Amino acid sequence: MEHDVALITTLAAAFGFALIFGFIAERLKVPALVGYLLAGIVIGPATPGFVADISTASQLSEIGVMLLMFGVGLHFSMDDLLSVKRIALPGAVVQMSLATVLGLGIGLWWGWSMGAALIFGLSLSCASTVVLLKALESRGILESMNGRIAVGWLVVEDLATVLILVLLPPLAGVLGGSGPADGAAPLWQTIGRTLLEVAAFIALMLIVGRRALPWLLWQVARTGSRELFTLAVIAAAISIAYGAAQLFSVSFALGAFFAGTVMRNSEFSHRAAEESLPLRDAFSVLFFVSVGMLFDPAILLEQPLQVLAVVAIIIIGKSIAALGLVLALRYPLNTALTVAASLAQIGEFSFILAGLGLSLGLFSTEGMSLVLAGALISIALNPFVFAAVEPIRQWALRYSALARNLESREDPYAQLPMSTERKYLEGQVVLVGYGRVGRRIAEAMQEMDIPHVIVEQNREQVETLRKTGKAAVSGNAAEPAVLIQAHIAHAAMLVIATPDAINLRQMADTARTLNPGIEIVLRTHNEDESELLRKEGIGTVFLGEEELAHGMTKHVLQRFAPRPVTAAA
């Protein structure tokens, strides 16, 4: 009996070559994503030898897009975005606009149509969240203020790109492609209908989905079956994406994104993310492989100047725009350089946009190859761009007075107001970090009327604290000037409530130098690190797991402790 094994052959080739090239990429200290794209090139039609089934790979990549967007929605936090909204929102919008204009201009200069040039510019404007997260994690700065700003910036870019994905199909006809706008209905009616359909879908998800999905997960979780729970998560993601496309004419990507955002509200969101992660990773690999299959390596030899121009826009143009915007918003040079390095690459959303343009007849395979070339080169170079941030900063601070002024520019929230009460300036507690742990400590001290000064990197958070009458200073507590502004020299205690393992010792050393007798209390998530800190005698160390076990043990012992026997009267 003959069997059609196109699907099995495509899967075997895609996963096999992705593993080989991904492993090689990681060994070369390059993101594995580059290896996945190279695997797609190898099994694509542009290279000799085995050629995988493109139509099968295309459908598999659609599932990859769904699960990729579902993961983005599952980890999307409005609170994280709002915490950096004053820099992330205007910065991302202006930077995307500038990058789009650069791409649009160069596309028109090359003789492309308006639609193709616009798709090209939009594809170059959005950076890869996946690449950024891996870069920040590898440098241990994901939880830092600079890391949060960079991630918030890219979240705004992702949301803007989602909106573009919604509006692009109805505008395709006007831009010279094949789309709904080619019909008899006027453009404003087409766009209005599209926005109404999207609004109806979002309303349905927020009203019904927010209640139905958590209830469904709870019912499945009660069965105790891990397989059923994983199946429920994946079925919800793909079914909602498919239903959104069929009933509301919404893209698979948008449907899956909102499925993730709604599921995030469930108490099982962490488990849903954990259980779906292997399948999301697998199909994400297939997505990148299928994108690589569309790339024609010959373009590197045939159009080297065009490729160089694309890379220049991505790495130089976007970085300079971001650098200027962050500095214009009065953030220090270090933050500006970190954000600039974060945006010096493009990735998954660029592929999705370019692929949509290709399907709508707006974009050409030549343009797609240029976008892919820009992505491959910029992602491969991104680790080196990040590595250059600190040397560039040190060089600028050494030889440029302007750079020194930008790094230490006056910040109204970097020092306590002159009107601060004396109780906050002597014998107080200096609390570093106002996250989930720091906030609870501050609330407890407030109830006990214990004077304290909060040190927090988030300027917007400090501004909010100041408005409520709390003593707060903006800045990185690893810098002596920041602790000096918190009057650490006369403080009774330093409480480090942020899990910043890199700067923790520097904070403690600075505090001890300025105040040898100060008591230091700190937290850690790592058992080995807690042992080292205790041996060094830095201060009183609290390990999260230990405190949780202590609290639970105390509750159990109180419940089952023998009760005293009372003598009979």
Coordinates of C-alpha atoms in Angstrom, one line a residue:
M1 CA 0.0 0.0 0.0
E2 CA 1.4 3.4 -1.0
H3 CA 1.3 6.2 1.5
D4 CA 1.7 9.9 1.1
V5 CA 4.6 10.6 3.5
A6 CA 5.1 14.3 2.5
L7 CA 4.2 15.5 6.0
I8 CA 6.5 13.0 7.8
T9 CA 9.3 13.7 5.4
T10 CA 9.0 17.5 5.9
L11 CA 8.8 17.1 9.7
A12 CA 11.8 14.8 9.8
A13 CA 13.9 17.0 7.5
A14 CA 12.9 20.2 9.3
F15 CA 13.5 19.0 12.8
G16 CA 16.7 17.1 11.9
F17 CA 18.4 20.0 10.1
A18 CA 17.1 22.5 12.7
L19 CA 18.7 20.5 15.4
I20 CA 22.1 20.3 13.6
F21 CA 22.2 24.0 12.6
G22 CA 20.7 25.2 15.9
F23 CA 23.4 23.3 17.8
I24 CA 26.1 24.7 15.7
A25 CA 24.7 28.3 16.1
E26 CA 24.6 27.9 19.9
R27 CA 28.2 26.6 19.9
L28 CA 29.2 29.7 18.0
K29 CA 27.4 31.9 20.6
V30 CA 24.8 32.9 18.0
P31 CA 21.0 32.6 18.7
A32 CA 19.6 29.2 17.7
L33 CA 17.0 31.0 15.5
V34 CA 19.8 31.7 13.0
G35 CA 20.4 28.0 12.8
Y36 CA 16.7 27.3 12.2
L37 CA 16.6 29.8 9.3
L38 CA 19.7 28.2 7.8
A39 CA 18.0 24.7 8.1
G40 CA 15.1 26.1 6.1
I41 CA 17.5 27.4 3.4
V42 CA 19.2 24.0 3.1
I43 CA 15.9 22.1 2.6
G44 CA 14.4 24.9 0.5
P45 CA 14.1 25.1 -3.3
A46 CA 16.9 27.6 -3.6
T47 CA 19.6 25.1 -2.7
P48 CA 20.5 21.8 -4.4
G49 CA 19.6 18.4 -3.0
F50 CA 16.5 17.5 -1.0
V51 CA 13.6 19.9 -1.2
A52 CA 10.8 19.7 1.4
D53 CA 7.1 20.1 0.6
I54 CA 6.6 23.9 0.7
S55 CA 2.8 23.7 1.0
T56 CA 3.0 21.3 3.9
A57 CA 5.7 23.5 5.6
S58 CA 3.5 26.6 5.0
Q59 CA 0.6 25.0 6.9
L60 CA 2.9 23.9 9.7
S61 CA 4.2 27.4 9.9
E62 CA 0.7 28.7 10.4
I63 CA 0.4 26.5 13.5
G64 CA 3.8 27.9 14.5
V65 CA 2.5 31.4 14.2
M66 CA -0.6 30.6 16.3
L67 CA 1.4 29.0 19.1
L68 CA 4.1 31.7 18.9
M69 CA 1.4 34.5 19.3
F70 CA -0.4 32.4 21.9
G71 CA 2.9 32.4 24.0
V72 CA 3.3 36.2 23.5
G73 CA -0.2 36.7 24.8
L74 CA 0.3 34.3 27.7
H75 CA 3.3 36.3 28.9
F76 CA 1.9 39.8 28.1
S77 CA 1.5 41.9 31.2
M78 CA -0.3 45.2 31.1
D79 CA 1.2 46.1 34.5
D80 CA 4.7 45.7 33.1
L81 CA 3.9 47.8 30.1
L82 CA 2.2 50.5 32.2
S83 CA 5.3 50.7 34.5
V84 CA 7.4 52.0 31.6
K85 CA 4.7 53.6 29.5
R86 CA 6.1 57.1 29.4
I87 CA 9.2 55.9 27.6
A88 CA 8.1 52.7 25.8
L89 CA 4.9 54.1 24.2
P90 CA 6.2 57.3 22.6
G91 CA 9.6 55.7 21.9
A92 CA 8.3 52.6 20.1
V93 CA 5.7 54.6 18.1
V94 CA 8.2 57.2 16.9
Q95 CA 11.0 54.7 16.3
M96 CA 8.7 52.4 14.3
S97 CA 7.6 55.4 12.2
L98 CA 11.2 56.5 11.5
A99 CA 12.3 53.0 10.5
T100 CA 9.2 52.5 8.3
V101 CA 9.9 55.8 6.6
L102 CA 13.6 54.7 6.0
G103 CA 12.5 51.4 4.5
L104 CA 9.7 53.0 2.5
G105 CA 12.1 55.6 1.1
I106 CA 14.7 53.1 0.0
G107 CA 12.1 50.8 -1.5
L108 CA 10.6 53.6 -3.6
W109 CA 14.2 54.6 -4.6
W110 CA 14.7 51.0 -5.8
G111 CA 11.6 51.4 -8.0
W112 CA 9.2 49.3 -5.9
S113 CA 5.5 50.0 -5.7
M114 CA 4.1 51.9 -2.7
G115 CA 2.6 48.7 -1.2
A116 CA 5.8 46.7 -1.5
A117 CA 7.9 49.6 -0.1
L118 CA 5.5 50.1 2.8
I119 CA 5.6 46.4 3.7
F120 CA 9.3 46.5 3.5
G121 CA 9.6 49.4 5.9
L122 CA 7.1 47.9 8.3
S123 CA 9.0 44.6 8.3
L124 CA 12.3 46.4 9.2
S125 CA 10.7 48.5 12.0
C126 CA 9.8 45.7 14.5
A127 CA 12.5 43.8 16.5
S128 CA 12.3 40.3 17.7
T129 CA 11.0 39.8 21.3
V130 CA 12.4 36.2 21.3
V131 CA 15.9 37.4 20.4
L132 CA 15.8 40.3 22.9
L133 CA 14.6 38.1 25.9
K134 CA 17.4 35.6 25.2
A135 CA 20.0 38.5 25.0
L136 CA 18.8 40.1 28.2
E137 CA 18.7 36.8 30.1
S138 CA 22.2 35.8 29.0
R139 CA 23.5 39.1 30.4
G140 CA 21.4 38.9 33.6
I141 CA 19.7 42.2 33.0
L142 CA 16.2 41.1 32.2
E143 CA 14.8 42.1 35.6
S144 CA 16.8 45.4 35.6
M145 CA 15.2 48.7 34.8
N146 CA 16.9 48.9 31.4
G147 CA 15.7 45.4 30.7
R148 CA 12.1 46.3 31.6
I149 CA 12.2 49.3 29.4
A150 CA 13.5 47.3 26.4
V151 CA 10.9 44.6 26.9
G152 CA 8.1 47.2 27.3
W153 CA 9.3 49.0 24.2
L154 CA 9.1 45.7 22.2
V155 CA 5.6 44.9 23.7
V156 CA 4.4 48.2 22.3
E157 CA 5.9 47.3 18.9
D158 CA 4.2 43.9 19.0
L159 CA 0.8 45.5 19.8
A160 CA 1.3 48.0 16.9
T161 CA 2.3 45.2 14.6
V162 CA -0.9 43.2 15.6
L163 CA -2.9 46.3 14.6
I164 CA -1.1 46.5 11.3
L165 CA -1.8 42.8 10.7
V166 CA -5.5 43.6 11.2
L167 CA -5.7 46.6 8.9
L168 CA -3.4 45.3 6.1
P169 CA -5.9 43.0 4.3
P170 CA -8.6 45.6 3.8
L171 CA -6.0 48.1 2.6
A172 CA -4.4 45.6 0.2
G173 CA -6.4 46.6 -2.8
V174 CA -5.6 50.3 -2.4
L175 CA -1.9 49.6 -2.0
G176 CA -1.8 47.6 -5.2
G177 CA -2.4 44.0 -4.0
S178 CA -5.3 41.6 -4.0
G179 CA -7.6 42.2 -1.0
P180 CA -11.1 43.0 0.0
A181 CA -10.6 46.6 -1.1
D182 CA -10.7 45.5 -4.7
G183 CA -14.4 44.9 -4.4
A184 CA -17.3 47.2 -4.9
A185 CA -17.5 48.3 -1.2
P186 CA -15.8 51.7 -0.5
L187 CA -12.6 51.6 1.5
W188 CA -14.0 53.2 4.6
Q189 CA -16.7 50.6 4.7
T190 CA -14.2 47.8 4.4
I191 CA -12.0 49.2 7.2
G192 CA -15.0 50.0 9.3
R193 CA -16.4 46.4 8.9
T194 CA -12.9 45.0 9.7
L195 CA -12.6 47.1 12.9
L196 CA -16.1 46.2 14.0
E197 CA -15.4 42.5 13.5
V198 CA -12.2 42.8 15.5
A199 CA -14.0 44.8 18.2
A200 CA -16.7 42.1 18.4
F201 CA -14.1 39.3 18.7
I202 CA -12.2 41.2 21.4
A203 CA -15.5 41.9 23.3
L204 CA -16.5 38.2 23.1
M205 CA -13.0 37.2 24.4
L206 CA -13.1 39.7 27.3
I207 CA -16.7 39.0 28.3
V208 CA -17.1 35.3 27.6
G209 CA -13.6 34.0 27.1
R210 CA -12.3 35.5 30.4
R211 CA -14.9 33.4 32.3
A212 CA -15.1 30.3 30.1
L213 CA -11.4 29.6 29.6
P214 CA -10.5 29.6 33.3
W215 CA -13.6 27.5 34.1
L216 CA -12.6 25.0 31.4
L217 CA -9.0 24.7 32.7
W218 CA -10.3 24.3 36.2
Q219 CA -12.6 21.4 35.2
V220 CA -9.9 19.7 33.2
A221 CA -7.4 20.2 36.1
R222 CA -9.8 18.5 38.5
T223 CA -9.4 15.3 36.5
G224 CA -5.7 15.2 37.5
S225 CA -4.7 14.3 33.9
R226 CA -1.6 16.2 32.7
E227 CA -2.3 15.0 29.1
L228 CA -5.8 16.4 29.2
F229 CA -4.6 19.7 30.6
T230 CA -2.0 20.1 27.9
L231 CA -4.6 19.1 25.3
A232 CA -7.1 21.7 26.7
V233 CA -4.5 24.5 26.5
I234 CA -3.4 23.7 22.9
A235 CA -7.0 23.1 21.7
A236 CA -8.1 26.4 23.2
A237 CA -5.2 28.3 21.4
I238 CA -5.7 26.7 18.0
S239 CA -9.5 26.6 18.1
I240 CA -9.9 30.2 19.1
A241 CA -7.4 31.3 16.4
Y242 CA -9.3 29.2 13.8
G243 CA -12.7 30.4 15.0
A244 CA -11.6 34.0 15.0
A245 CA -10.5 33.7 11.4
Q246 CA -13.6 31.9 10.2
L247 CA -16.3 33.9 12.2
F248 CA -14.7 37.4 12.5
S249 CA -12.2 37.5 9.6
V250 CA -9.5 38.0 12.2
S251 CA -6.0 36.7 11.5
F252 CA -4.8 33.5 13.2
A253 CA -2.1 35.5 14.9
L254 CA -4.5 37.9 16.5
G255 CA -6.9 35.2 17.6
A256 CA -4.1 33.2 19.2
F257 CA -2.7 36.3 20.9
F258 CA -6.0 37.1 22.6
A259 CA -6.4 33.5 23.6
G260 CA -3.2 33.8 25.4
T261 CA -4.0 37.2 27.1
V262 CA -7.4 35.8 28.3
M263 CA -5.8 32.6 29.6
R264 CA -3.3 34.7 31.5
N265 CA -6.0 35.8 33.8
S266 CA -6.5 32.2 34.9
E267 CA -4.8 30.9 38.1
F268 CA -3.5 28.1 35.9
S269 CA -1.7 30.5 33.5
H270 CA 1.8 29.5 34.7
R271 CA 0.9 25.8 34.4
A272 CA -0.6 26.5 30.9
A273 CA 2.6 28.2 29.8
E274 CA 4.7 25.4 31.2
E275 CA 2.6 22.6 29.7
S276 CA 2.3 24.2 26.2
L277 CA 6.0 25.3 26.1
P278 CA 7.4 22.1 24.4
L279 CA 4.8 22.2 21.6
R280 CA 5.1 25.9 21.2
D281 CA 8.9 25.6 20.9
A282 CA 8.6 22.7 18.4
F283 CA 6.2 24.5 16.1
S284 CA 8.1 27.8 16.4
V285 CA 11.1 26.0 15.1
L286 CA 9.0 24.8 12.1
F287 CA 7.9 28.4 11.5
F288 CA 11.4 29.7 11.3
V289 CA 12.4 26.7 9.1
S290 CA 9.5 27.4 6.7
V291 CA 10.6 31.1 6.6
G292 CA 14.1 30.0 5.7
M293 CA 12.8 27.9 2.8
L294 CA 11.6 31.2 1.2
F295 CA 15.1 32.7 1.2
D296 CA 17.2 32.7 -1.9
P297 CA 20.9 32.9 -0.9
A298 CA 21.8 34.1 -4.4
I299 CA 20.6 37.5 -3.4
L300 CA 23.7 38.0 -1.3
L301 CA 25.8 37.8 -4.4
E302 CA 23.3 39.4 -6.9
Q303 CA 22.3 42.4 -4.7
P304 CA 25.0 42.9 -2.1
L305 CA 24.5 46.7 -1.9
Q306 CA 20.7 46.2 -1.2
V307 CA 21.5 43.7 1.5
L308 CA 24.0 46.1 3.0
A309 CA 21.4 48.9 3.0
V310 CA 18.9 46.7 4.8
V311 CA 21.4 45.7 7.5
A312 CA 22.4 49.4 7.8
I313 CA 18.8 50.4 8.4
I314 CA 18.3 47.7 11.0
I315 CA 21.5 48.0 13.0
I316 CA 22.5 51.6 12.5
G317 CA 19.3 53.5 11.5
K318 CA 17.1 52.0 14.2
S319 CA 19.8 52.1 16.9
I320 CA 20.5 55.8 16.3
A321 CA 16.8 56.7 16.3
A322 CA 16.3 54.8 19.6
L323 CA 19.4 56.3 21.1
G324 CA 18.2 59.8 20.3
L325 CA 14.7 59.2 21.5
V326 CA 15.7 57.7 24.9
L327 CA 18.1 60.6 25.5
A328 CA 15.4 63.1 24.5
L329 CA 13.1 61.6 27.1
R330 CA 15.8 62.4 29.7
Y331 CA 17.0 58.9 30.5
P332 CA 20.7 58.2 31.1
L333 CA 23.2 57.2 28.4
N334 CA 23.4 53.6 29.7
T335 CA 19.6 53.1 29.2
A336 CA 19.8 54.6 25.8
L337 CA 22.6 52.3 24.7
T338 CA 20.8 49.2 26.0
V339 CA 17.6 50.1 24.2
A340 CA 19.5 50.9 21.0
A341 CA 21.2 47.5 21.1
S342 CA 17.9 45.8 21.8
L343 CA 16.4 47.1 18.6
A344 CA 19.3 46.4 16.3
Q345 CA 17.7 43.2 14.9
I346 CA 14.4 42.0 13.4
G347 CA 12.7 38.6 13.7
E348 CA 9.4 36.8 13.9
F349 CA 7.0 39.7 13.4
S350 CA 9.0 40.8 10.4
F351 CA 8.5 37.4 8.8
I352 CA 4.8 37.4 9.6
L353 CA 4.3 40.8 8.1
A354 CA 6.4 40.0 5.0
G355 CA 4.6 36.7 4.6
L356 CA 1.2 38.4 4.8
G357 CA 2.3 41.0 2.2
L358 CA 3.4 38.1 0.0
S359 CA 0.1 36.4 0.3
L360 CA -1.8 39.6 -0.5
G361 CA 0.2 40.2 -3.6
L362 CA 1.8 43.3 -2.1
F363 CA 5.3 41.9 -1.6
S364 CA 7.8 40.1 -3.8
T365 CA 10.0 37.1 -3.2
E366 CA 12.9 39.4 -3.7
G367 CA 11.7 41.7 -0.9
M368 CA 11.2 38.6 1.3
S369 CA 14.7 37.5 0.7
L370 CA 16.1 40.9 1.6
V371 CA 14.1 40.9 4.8
L372 CA 15.4 37.4 5.6
A373 CA 19.0 38.4 4.8
G374 CA 18.6 41.4 7.1
A375 CA 17.2 39.2 9.9
L376 CA 19.9 36.6 9.6
I377 CA 22.7 39.1 9.6
S378 CA 21.3 41.3 12.3
I379 CA 20.4 38.4 14.7
A380 CA 23.9 36.9 14.2
L381 CA 25.5 40.3 15.0
N382 CA 23.2 41.2 17.9
P383 CA 25.4 39.5 20.6
F384 CA 28.3 41.6 19.4
V385 CA 26.2 44.8 19.4
F386 CA 25.2 44.1 23.0
A387 CA 28.8 43.3 24.0
A388 CA 29.9 46.7 22.6
V389 CA 27.4 48.7 24.8
E390 CA 29.7 48.9 27.9
P391 CA 32.9 49.6 26.0
I392 CA 31.2 52.4 24.0
R393 CA 29.8 53.8 27.2
Q394 CA 33.1 53.8 29.0
W395 CA 34.9 55.3 26.0
A396 CA 32.2 58.1 25.7
L397 CA 32.4 58.9 29.4
R398 CA 36.2 59.1 29.2
Y399 CA 36.5 61.3 26.2
S400 CA 33.2 63.2 26.0
A401 CA 31.9 65.8 28.4
L402 CA 28.5 65.6 26.7
A403 CA 28.4 61.9 27.5
R404 CA 29.2 62.5 31.1
N405 CA 26.5 65.1 31.3
L406 CA 24.0 62.7 29.7
E407 CA 25.0 59.9 32.1
S408 CA 24.6 62.0 35.2
R409 CA 21.9 64.4 34.1
E410 CA 19.8 66.0 36.8
D411 CA 16.8 63.9 37.7
P412 CA 14.2 65.5 40.0
Y413 CA 13.5 62.1 41.5
A414 CA 17.1 61.1 42.0
Q415 CA 17.3 62.9 45.4
L416 CA 15.0 63.4 48.3
P417 CA 13.1 66.8 48.4
M418 CA 14.5 69.4 50.8
S419 CA 11.2 69.3 52.7
T420 CA 11.7 65.6 53.7
E421 CA 11.1 65.1 57.4
R422 CA 14.1 64.4 59.6
K423 CA 12.8 60.9 60.6
Y424 CA 13.6 59.7 57.1
L425 CA 17.1 61.0 57.2
E426 CA 18.4 59.4 60.4
G427 CA 17.8 55.9 61.9
Q428 CA 15.6 55.0 58.9
V429 CA 15.4 51.8 56.9
V430 CA 16.6 52.0 53.3
L431 CA 14.5 49.6 51.2
V432 CA 15.9 48.8 47.7
G433 CA 13.2 47.6 45.3
Y434 CA 9.5 48.1 45.3
G435 CA 8.3 45.0 43.5
R436 CA 6.0 42.3 45.0
V437 CA 8.3 41.7 47.9
G438 CA 9.4 45.3 48.5
R439 CA 5.8 46.6 48.4
R440 CA 4.7 44.2 51.2
I441 CA 7.7 45.1 53.4
A442 CA 7.0 48.8 52.8
E443 CA 3.3 48.4 53.7
A444 CA 4.2 46.5 56.9
M445 CA 6.7 49.3 57.9
Q446 CA 4.0 51.9 57.1
E447 CA 1.5 50.2 59.4
M448 CA 4.2 50.1 62.2
D449 CA 5.2 53.7 61.6
I450 CA 8.8 52.7 60.9
P451 CA 10.5 55.5 58.8
H452 CA 11.9 54.2 55.6
V453 CA 13.3 55.5 52.2
I454 CA 12.5 53.5 49.1
V455 CA 15.1 53.2 46.3
E456 CA 13.6 52.1 43.0
Q457 CA 14.9 52.2 39.4
N458 CA 11.5 52.9 37.9
R459 CA 11.1 56.7 37.8
E460 CA 7.4 56.5 37.2
Q461 CA 7.0 54.3 40.3
V462 CA 9.0 56.8 42.3
E463 CA 6.8 59.6 41.1
T464 CA 3.7 57.7 42.2
L465 CA 5.2 57.0 45.6
R466 CA 6.2 60.7 46.0
K467 CA 2.6 61.7 45.3
T468 CA 1.3 59.5 48.1
G469 CA 3.7 61.2 50.5
K470 CA 6.4 58.4 50.7
A471 CA 10.1 59.1 50.7
A472 CA 11.5 57.6 47.5
V473 CA 14.6 58.0 45.4
S474 CA 15.0 57.0 41.7
G475 CA 18.2 55.1 40.6
N476 CA 20.3 52.0 40.8
A477 CA 21.3 51.3 44.4
A478 CA 24.6 49.8 43.1
E479 CA 25.7 53.4 42.5
P480 CA 27.1 55.1 45.6
A481 CA 25.4 58.4 44.7
V482 CA 21.9 56.8 44.9
L483 CA 22.5 55.3 48.3
I484 CA 24.0 58.7 49.5
Q485 CA 20.8 60.4 48.4
A486 CA 18.8 57.9 50.5
H487 CA 21.0 59.0 53.5
I488 CA 22.5 55.5 53.9
A489 CA 25.3 57.0 56.1
H490 CA 22.8 57.6 58.9
A491 CA 20.4 54.6 58.3
A492 CA 19.8 51.8 60.7
M493 CA 19.2 49.1 58.2
L494 CA 19.5 48.3 54.5
V495 CA 16.8 45.9 53.1
I496 CA 17.6 44.6 49.6
A497 CA 14.2 43.3 48.3
T498 CA 15.2 42.9 44.7
P499 CA 16.8 39.6 43.4
D500 CA 19.6 41.5 41.7
A501 CA 22.4 39.0 42.2
I502 CA 24.9 40.9 40.0
N503 CA 24.7 44.2 41.9
L504 CA 23.8 42.8 45.3
R505 CA 27.4 42.7 46.7
Q506 CA 28.2 46.2 45.3
M507 CA 25.1 47.5 47.1
A508 CA 26.2 45.9 50.4
D509 CA 29.9 47.0 50.0
T510 CA 28.8 50.6 49.3
A511 CA 26.5 50.6 52.3
R512 CA 29.2 49.2 54.6
T513 CA 31.7 51.7 53.3
L514 CA 29.4 54.7 54.1
N515 CA 28.0 53.2 57.2
P516 CA 30.1 50.4 58.8
G517 CA 27.6 49.6 61.5
I518 CA 24.5 49.2 59.2
E519 CA 22.5 46.0 59.4
I520 CA 21.9 44.4 56.0
V521 CA 19.0 42.2 55.1
L522 CA 18.7 40.7 51.6
R523 CA 16.9 38.1 49.6
T524 CA 17.9 35.4 47.1
H525 CA 16.2 32.7 45.0
N526 CA 19.3 30.5 44.7
E527 CA 20.3 28.0 47.4
D528 CA 24.0 28.0 46.4
E529 CA 24.1 31.7 46.3
S530 CA 22.5 32.0 49.7
E531 CA 25.1 29.7 51.2
L532 CA 27.9 31.8 49.7
L533 CA 26.4 35.1 51.0
R534 CA 26.0 33.6 54.5
K535 CA 29.6 32.5 54.5
E536 CA 30.8 35.9 53.5
G537 CA 28.8 37.4 56.3
I538 CA 27.2 40.1 54.1
G539 CA 24.1 40.2 56.2
T540 CA 20.9 38.3 57.0
V541 CA 19.9 36.2 54.0
F542 CA 16.4 35.1 53.2
L543 CA 15.9 32.3 50.7
G544 CA 12.4 32.1 49.2
E545 CA 12.0 28.4 49.4
E546 CA 13.2 28.3 53.0
E547 CA 10.8 30.9 54.1
L548 CA 7.9 29.2 52.3
A549 CA 8.8 25.9 54.0
H550 CA 9.2 27.6 57.4
G551 CA 5.7 29.2 57.1
M552 CA 4.0 26.0 56.0
T553 CA 5.8 24.0 58.7
K554 CA 4.8 26.5 61.4
H555 CA 1.2 26.2 60.2
V556 CA 1.3 22.3 60.3
L557 CA 2.9 22.2 63.8
Q558 CA 0.4 24.7 65.2
R559 CA -2.4 22.6 63.9
F560 CA -1.1 19.3 65.3
A561 CA 0.8 20.5 68.4
P562 CA -0.3 18.6 71.5
R563 CA -2.8 20.6 73.6
P564 CA -2.1 21.1 77.3
V565 CA -4.0 18.9 79.6
T566 CA -6.1 20.8 82.1
A567 CA -6.5 19.3 85.6
A568 CA -10.0 18.3 86.7
A569 CA -11.6 20.6 89.2

